[in-house]
Amino acid sequence: MFKGHFLHTLDSKNRISIPAKLKRFISPAAESTLVLTKGVGLEEVGHCIDLYPKDLFATIEDNLSKLNPYNKNHARFIRTFLHSAEEQTMDVQSRVIIPPHLLEYAKIEKDVLILGSLNKIEFWNPAIYEQYEKASLDSFENIAESVMQINGPIS
């Protein structure tokens, strides 16, 4: 599972290096193919880019196919999530190209905050992530309480 945070910089070809501590969790089944798509943030603050190894993204697609396409929210989520998804191959230097439309969506220009987040990697504009953290910090305790009630305590 992906975890940790790293600050990297886009190169002139919009490539970002995947940190070694995260790369080791990309399974051979992914065949160095990664899927980038729109991530969720806060509408008033900004968004991130989600990166999934190809094999994990296939599981997500399978789960999405079980949603009701006639449910307005399901259909909109599927459409938004998948229409922005792009496969990219990681090169031998562990770099991946971030498509321009996703860079624009996440307002990433040069510096990239890379976050490990269980089954995915998130790319954030560092300034937007800082605003996101401030906007959601007050409610972290409430969120933790709610999540822990559902899944039980972490020990």
C-alpha positions as a Python dict, from the first residue, in 0.01 Angstrom:
ca = {
    (1, 'M'): (0, 0, 0),
    (2, 'F'): (118, 349, -85),
    (3, 'K'): (201, 589, 199),
    (4, 'G'): (421, 889, 267),
    (5, 'H'): (469, 1232, 114),
    (6, 'F'): (734, 1368, -120),
    (7, 'L'): (799, 1699, -295),
    (8, 'H'): (915, 1671, -656),
    (9, 'T'): (931, 1897, -960),
    (10, 'L'): (788, 1846, -1309),
    (11, 'D'): (1048, 1843, -1583),
    (12, 'S'): (1012, 2035, -1911),
    (13, 'K'): (818, 1743, -2066),
    (14, 'N'): (562, 1730, -1780),
    (15, 'R'): (719, 1417, -1634),
    (16, 'I'): (731, 1341, -1265),
    (17, 'S'): (954, 1084, -1097),
    (18, 'I'): (777, 824, -888),
    (19, 'P'): (964, 805, -555),
    (20, 'A'): (1139, 471, -496),
    (21, 'K'): (947, 423, -169),
    (22, 'L'): (622, 428, -370),
    (23, 'K'): (748, 252, -683),
    (24, 'R'): (824, -65, -489),
    (25, 'F'): (450, -111, -429),
    (26, 'I'): (365, -110, -800),
    (27, 'S'): (317, -478, -877),
    (28, 'P'): (474, -652, -1177),
    (29, 'A'): (116, -718, -1295),
    (30, 'A'): (86, -347, -1374),
    (31, 'E'): (365, -388, -1634),
    (32, 'S'): (485, -31, -1562),
    (33, 'T'): (149, 98, -1690),
    (34, 'L'): (-15, 359, -1471),
    (35, 'V'): (-356, 522, -1501),
    (36, 'L'): (-396, 890, -1415),
    (37, 'T'): (-735, 1049, -1363),
    (38, 'K'): (-915, 1326, -1179),
    (39, 'G'): (-894, 1303, -802),
    (40, 'V'): (-1130, 1444, -543),
    (41, 'G'): (-1048, 1750, -335),
    (42, 'L'): (-1266, 2032, -212),
    (43, 'E'): (-1457, 2235, -472),
    (44, 'E'): (-1374, 2564, -301),
    (45, 'V'): (-1003, 2480, -264),
    (46, 'G'): (-892, 2259, -552),
    (47, 'H'): (-830, 1905, -664),
    (48, 'C'): (-559, 1647, -715),
    (49, 'I'): (-462, 1389, -975),
    (50, 'D'): (-497, 1022, -885),
    (51, 'L'): (-250, 764, -1016),
    (52, 'Y'): (-329, 392, -1004),
    (53, 'P'): (-123, 96, -1119),
    (54, 'K'): (-299, -64, -1418),
    (55, 'D'): (-391, -383, -1230),
    (56, 'L'): (-555, -191, -943),
    (57, 'F'): (-738, 35, -1187),
    (58, 'A'): (-886, -275, -1354),
    (59, 'T'): (-1042, -366, -1017),
    (60, 'I'): (-1188, -15, -988),
    (61, 'E'): (-1331, -41, -1340),
    (62, 'D'): (-1489, -374, -1246),
    (63, 'N'): (-1648, -215, -939),
    (64, 'L'): (-1769, 82, -1144),
    (65, 'S'): (-1934, -154, -1391),
    (66, 'K'): (-2157, -275, -1107),
    (67, 'L'): (-2299, 73, -1045),
    (68, 'N'): (-2640, 164, -1181),
    (69, 'P'): (-2586, 361, -1505),
    (70, 'Y'): (-2939, 502, -1472),
    (71, 'N'): (-2864, 655, -1132),
    (72, 'K'): (-2777, 1018, -1207),
    (73, 'N'): (-2491, 1037, -952),
    (74, 'H'): (-2345, 701, -1053),
    (75, 'A'): (-2353, 793, -1422),
    (76, 'R'): (-2195, 1132, -1362),
    (77, 'F'): (-1918, 990, -1145),
    (78, 'I'): (-1839, 713, -1395),
    (79, 'R'): (-1835, 960, -1683),
    (80, 'T'): (-1613, 1215, -1506),
    (81, 'F'): (-1376, 959, -1356),
    (82, 'L'): (-1327, 756, -1673),
    (83, 'H'): (-1335, 1022, -1944),
    (84, 'S'): (-1035, 1193, -1787),
    (85, 'A'): (-840, 868, -1732),
    (86, 'E'): (-524, 813, -1933),
    (87, 'E'): (-277, 527, -1935),
    (88, 'Q'): (89, 622, -1921),
    (89, 'T'): (394, 398, -1919),
    (90, 'M'): (658, 458, -1655),
    (91, 'D'): (1000, 491, -1817),
    (92, 'V'): (1322, 323, -1698),
    (93, 'Q'): (1395, 625, -1477),
    (94, 'S'): (1057, 580, -1301),
    (95, 'R'): (909, 890, -1464),
    (96, 'V'): (553, 927, -1586),
    (97, 'I'): (405, 1197, -1809),
    (98, 'I'): (116, 1391, -1657),
    (99, 'P'): (-127, 1493, -1934),
    (100, 'P'): (-187, 1869, -1971),
    (101, 'H'): (-562, 1848, -1901),
    (102, 'L'): (-492, 1686, -1563),
    (103, 'L'): (-221, 1939, -1476),
    (104, 'E'): (-472, 2214, -1549),
    (105, 'Y'): (-742, 2041, -1342),
    (106, 'A'): (-509, 2017, -1040),
    (107, 'K'): (-350, 2360, -1106),
    (108, 'I'): (-4, 2203, -1105),
    (109, 'E'): (263, 2411, -1274),
    (110, 'K'): (605, 2305, -1145),
    (111, 'D'): (620, 2173, -788),
    (112, 'V'): (426, 1856, -712),
    (113, 'L'): (338, 1716, -371),
    (114, 'I'): (320, 1338, -407),
    (115, 'L'): (112, 1154, -148),
    (116, 'G'): (77, 780, -99),
    (117, 'S'): (-287, 701, -29),
    (118, 'L'): (-343, 325, 16),
    (119, 'N'): (-418, 193, -337),
    (120, 'K'): (-328, 511, -524),
    (121, 'I'): (-80, 797, -545),
    (122, 'E'): (-206, 1155, -539),
    (123, 'F'): (-39, 1452, -710),
    (124, 'W'): (-119, 1794, -559),
    (125, 'N'): (-20, 2153, -613),
    (126, 'P'): (153, 2209, -272),
    (127, 'A'): (-25, 2542, -209),
    (128, 'I'): (-366, 2390, -285),
    (129, 'Y'): (-295, 2092, -60),
    (130, 'E'): (-204, 2331, 223),
    (131, 'Q'): (-541, 2506, 177),
    (132, 'Y'): (-713, 2165, 163),
    (133, 'E'): (-549, 2065, 490),
    (134, 'K'): (-655, 2389, 660),
    (135, 'A'): (-1011, 2357, 531),
    (136, 'S'): (-1046, 1998, 648),
    (137, 'L'): (-836, 2004, 967),
    (138, 'D'): (-1119, 2113, 1195),
    (139, 'S'): (-1326, 1816, 1095),
    (140, 'F'): (-1050, 1549, 1108),
    (141, 'E'): (-1150, 1441, 1458),
    (142, 'N'): (-1513, 1407, 1354),
    (143, 'I'): (-1417, 1214, 1042),
    (144, 'A'): (-1189, 984, 1243),
    (145, 'E'): (-1465, 915, 1492),
    (146, 'S'): (-1710, 832, 1214),
    (147, 'V'): (-1465, 609, 1024),
    (148, 'M'): (-1353, 425, 1336),
    (149, 'Q'): (-1713, 350, 1434),
    (150, 'I'): (-1765, 180, 1099),
    (151, 'N'): (-1440, -15, 1079),
    (152, 'G'): (-1349, -53, 1445),
    (153, 'P'): (-1048, 87, 1627),
    (154, 'I'): (-700, 78, 1482),
    (155, 'S'): (-452, -95, 1707),
}
